[in-house]
Tab-separated table of C-alpha atoms in Angstrom:
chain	number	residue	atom	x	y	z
S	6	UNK	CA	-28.870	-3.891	26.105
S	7	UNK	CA	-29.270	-1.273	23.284
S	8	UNK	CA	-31.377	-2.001	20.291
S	9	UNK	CA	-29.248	-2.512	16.960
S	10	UNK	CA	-32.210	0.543	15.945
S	11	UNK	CA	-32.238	4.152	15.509
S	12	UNK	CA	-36.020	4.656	14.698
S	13	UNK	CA	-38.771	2.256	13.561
S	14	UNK	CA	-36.833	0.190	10.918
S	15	UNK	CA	-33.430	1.726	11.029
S	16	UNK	CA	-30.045	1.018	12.244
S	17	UNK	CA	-27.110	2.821	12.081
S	18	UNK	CA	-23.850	1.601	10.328
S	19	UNK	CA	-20.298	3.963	10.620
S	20	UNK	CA	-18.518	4.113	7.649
S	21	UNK	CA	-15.118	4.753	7.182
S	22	UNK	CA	-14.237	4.551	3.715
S	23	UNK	CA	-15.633	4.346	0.199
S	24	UNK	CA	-18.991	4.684	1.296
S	25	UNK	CA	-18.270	7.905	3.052
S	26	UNK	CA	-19.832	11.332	1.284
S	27	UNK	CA	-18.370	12.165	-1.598
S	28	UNK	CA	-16.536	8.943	-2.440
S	29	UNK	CA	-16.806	6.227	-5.209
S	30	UNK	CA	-18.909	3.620	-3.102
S	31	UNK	CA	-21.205	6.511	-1.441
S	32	UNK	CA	-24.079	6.232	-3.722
S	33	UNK	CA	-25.388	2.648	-1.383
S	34	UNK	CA	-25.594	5.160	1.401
S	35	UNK	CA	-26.943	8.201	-1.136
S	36	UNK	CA	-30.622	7.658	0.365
S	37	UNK	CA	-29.772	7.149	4.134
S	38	UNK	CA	-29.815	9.674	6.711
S	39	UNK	CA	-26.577	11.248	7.226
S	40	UNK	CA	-26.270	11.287	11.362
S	41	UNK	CA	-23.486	12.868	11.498
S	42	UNK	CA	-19.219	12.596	11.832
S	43	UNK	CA	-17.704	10.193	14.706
S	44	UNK	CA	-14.987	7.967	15.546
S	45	UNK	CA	-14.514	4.459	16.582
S	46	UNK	CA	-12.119	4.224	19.535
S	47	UNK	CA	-10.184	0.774	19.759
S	48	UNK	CA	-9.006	0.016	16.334
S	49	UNK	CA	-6.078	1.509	13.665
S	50	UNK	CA	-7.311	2.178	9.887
S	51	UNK	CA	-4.851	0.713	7.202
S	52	UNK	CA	-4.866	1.558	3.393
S	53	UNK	CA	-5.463	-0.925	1.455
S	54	UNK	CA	-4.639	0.777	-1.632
S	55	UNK	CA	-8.264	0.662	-3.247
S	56	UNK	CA	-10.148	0.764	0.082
S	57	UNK	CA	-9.050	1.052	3.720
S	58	UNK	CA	-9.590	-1.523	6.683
S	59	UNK	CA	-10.227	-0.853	10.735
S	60	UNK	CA	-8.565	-3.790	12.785
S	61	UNK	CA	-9.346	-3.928	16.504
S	62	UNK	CA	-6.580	-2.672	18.385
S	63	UNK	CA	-5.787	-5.691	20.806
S	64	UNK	CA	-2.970	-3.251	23.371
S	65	UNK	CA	-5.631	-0.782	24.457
S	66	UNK	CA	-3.793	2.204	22.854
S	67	UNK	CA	-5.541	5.418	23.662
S	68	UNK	CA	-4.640	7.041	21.023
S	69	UNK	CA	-6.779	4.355	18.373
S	70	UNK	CA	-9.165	5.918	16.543
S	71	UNK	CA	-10.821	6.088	13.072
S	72	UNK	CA	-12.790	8.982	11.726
S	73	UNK	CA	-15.935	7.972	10.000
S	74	UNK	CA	-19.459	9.115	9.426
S	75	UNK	CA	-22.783	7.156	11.095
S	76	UNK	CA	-26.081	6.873	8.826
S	77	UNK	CA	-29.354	5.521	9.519
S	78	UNK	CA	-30.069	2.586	7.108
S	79	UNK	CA	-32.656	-0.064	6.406
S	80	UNK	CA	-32.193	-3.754	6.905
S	81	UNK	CA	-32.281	-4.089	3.199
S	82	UNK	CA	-29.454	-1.742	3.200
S	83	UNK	CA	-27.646	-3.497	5.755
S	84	UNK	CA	-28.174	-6.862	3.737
S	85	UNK	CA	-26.687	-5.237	0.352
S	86	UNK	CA	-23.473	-3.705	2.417
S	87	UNK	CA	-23.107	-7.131	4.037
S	88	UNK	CA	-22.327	-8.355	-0.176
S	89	UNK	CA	-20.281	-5.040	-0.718
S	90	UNK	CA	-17.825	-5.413	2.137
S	91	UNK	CA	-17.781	-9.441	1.681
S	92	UNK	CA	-18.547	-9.835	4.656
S	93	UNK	CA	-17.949	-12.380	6.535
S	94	UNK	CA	-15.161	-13.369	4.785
S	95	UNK	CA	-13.434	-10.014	3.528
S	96	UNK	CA	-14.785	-8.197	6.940
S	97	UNK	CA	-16.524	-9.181	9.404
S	98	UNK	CA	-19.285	-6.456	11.354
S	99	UNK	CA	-19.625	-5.777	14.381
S	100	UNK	CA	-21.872	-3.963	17.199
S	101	UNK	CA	-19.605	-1.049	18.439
S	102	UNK	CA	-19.365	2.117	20.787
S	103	UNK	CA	-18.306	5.270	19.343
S	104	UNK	CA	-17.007	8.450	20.684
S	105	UNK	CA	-20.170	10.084	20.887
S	106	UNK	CA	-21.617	6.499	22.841
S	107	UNK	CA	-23.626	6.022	20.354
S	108	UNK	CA	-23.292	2.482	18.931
S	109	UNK	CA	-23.063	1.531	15.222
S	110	UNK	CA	-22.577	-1.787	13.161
S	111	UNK	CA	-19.038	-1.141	11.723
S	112	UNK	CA	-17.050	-3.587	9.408
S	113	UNK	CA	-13.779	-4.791	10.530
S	114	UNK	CA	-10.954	-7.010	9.044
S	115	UNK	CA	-8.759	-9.186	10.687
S	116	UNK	CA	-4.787	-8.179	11.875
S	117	UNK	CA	-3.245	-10.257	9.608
S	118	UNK	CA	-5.483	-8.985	6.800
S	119	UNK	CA	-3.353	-5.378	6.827
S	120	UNK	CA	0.219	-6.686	8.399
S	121	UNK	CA	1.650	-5.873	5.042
S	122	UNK	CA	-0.402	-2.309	4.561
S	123	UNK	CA	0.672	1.027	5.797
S	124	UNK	CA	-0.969	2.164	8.959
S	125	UNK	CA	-2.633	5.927	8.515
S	126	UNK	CA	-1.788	7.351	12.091
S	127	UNK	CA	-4.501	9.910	11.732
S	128	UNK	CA	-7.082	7.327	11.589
S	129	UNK	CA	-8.663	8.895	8.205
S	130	UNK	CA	-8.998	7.373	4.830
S	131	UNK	CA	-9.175	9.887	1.696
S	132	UNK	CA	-9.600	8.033	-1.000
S	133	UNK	CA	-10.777	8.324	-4.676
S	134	UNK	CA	-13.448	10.866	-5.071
S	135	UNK	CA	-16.732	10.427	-6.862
């Protein structure tokens, strides 16, 4: 079983929305490593309006996938994004492949948490800018 570690004391969290470079909730992630882009396979991104939300895709569609960025944090940073994203309640995070096979904690709501939000079919979120 993988370790939920990068290096040493890191772990690696995919992002998909505000906290992504150059957006208005970046600056939590400003002093993590930026890995690099990826995707999470298995779940649809819906905008929220403010923020967007990944929900597992329970058919198995190929074609789900969000577009996201994966960082190397610290458990203290982990702990702090856990009281950003509410999570559990608001989202709840997870231990996931992603396209490149790396695995990454990602932070997922719930299907009937987006049944009234517009789907974005090109699984990308481009919201308000820094």
């Amino acid at each position: 079983m993988e370790q939920h570690a990068t290096e040493g004391n890191y772990r690696r969290v995919f992002v998909y929305g505000t906290l992504q470079r150059g957006l208005v909730n970046h600056g939590w992630l400003a002093k993590s490593p930026f890995l690099g882009n990826d995707s999470l396979p298995g779940a649809w991104l819906h905008d929220l309006g403010p923020f967007p939300m990944a929900v597992p895709d329970p058919s198995g569609d190929a074609g789900a996938l969000v577009h996201g960025e994966l960082f190397a944090i610290t458990e203290v940073t982990l702990v702090q994004l856990d009281r950003l994203e509410g999570a559990p309640r608001l989202y709840q995070r997870h231990w996931l492949p992603l396209l490149s096979g790396a695995s990454a904690w990602v932070y997922l709501g719930r299907a009937p948490q987006v049944r009234h939000s517009p789907r974005l079919l090109d699984g990308r979120w481009r919201g308000r800018r820094r």
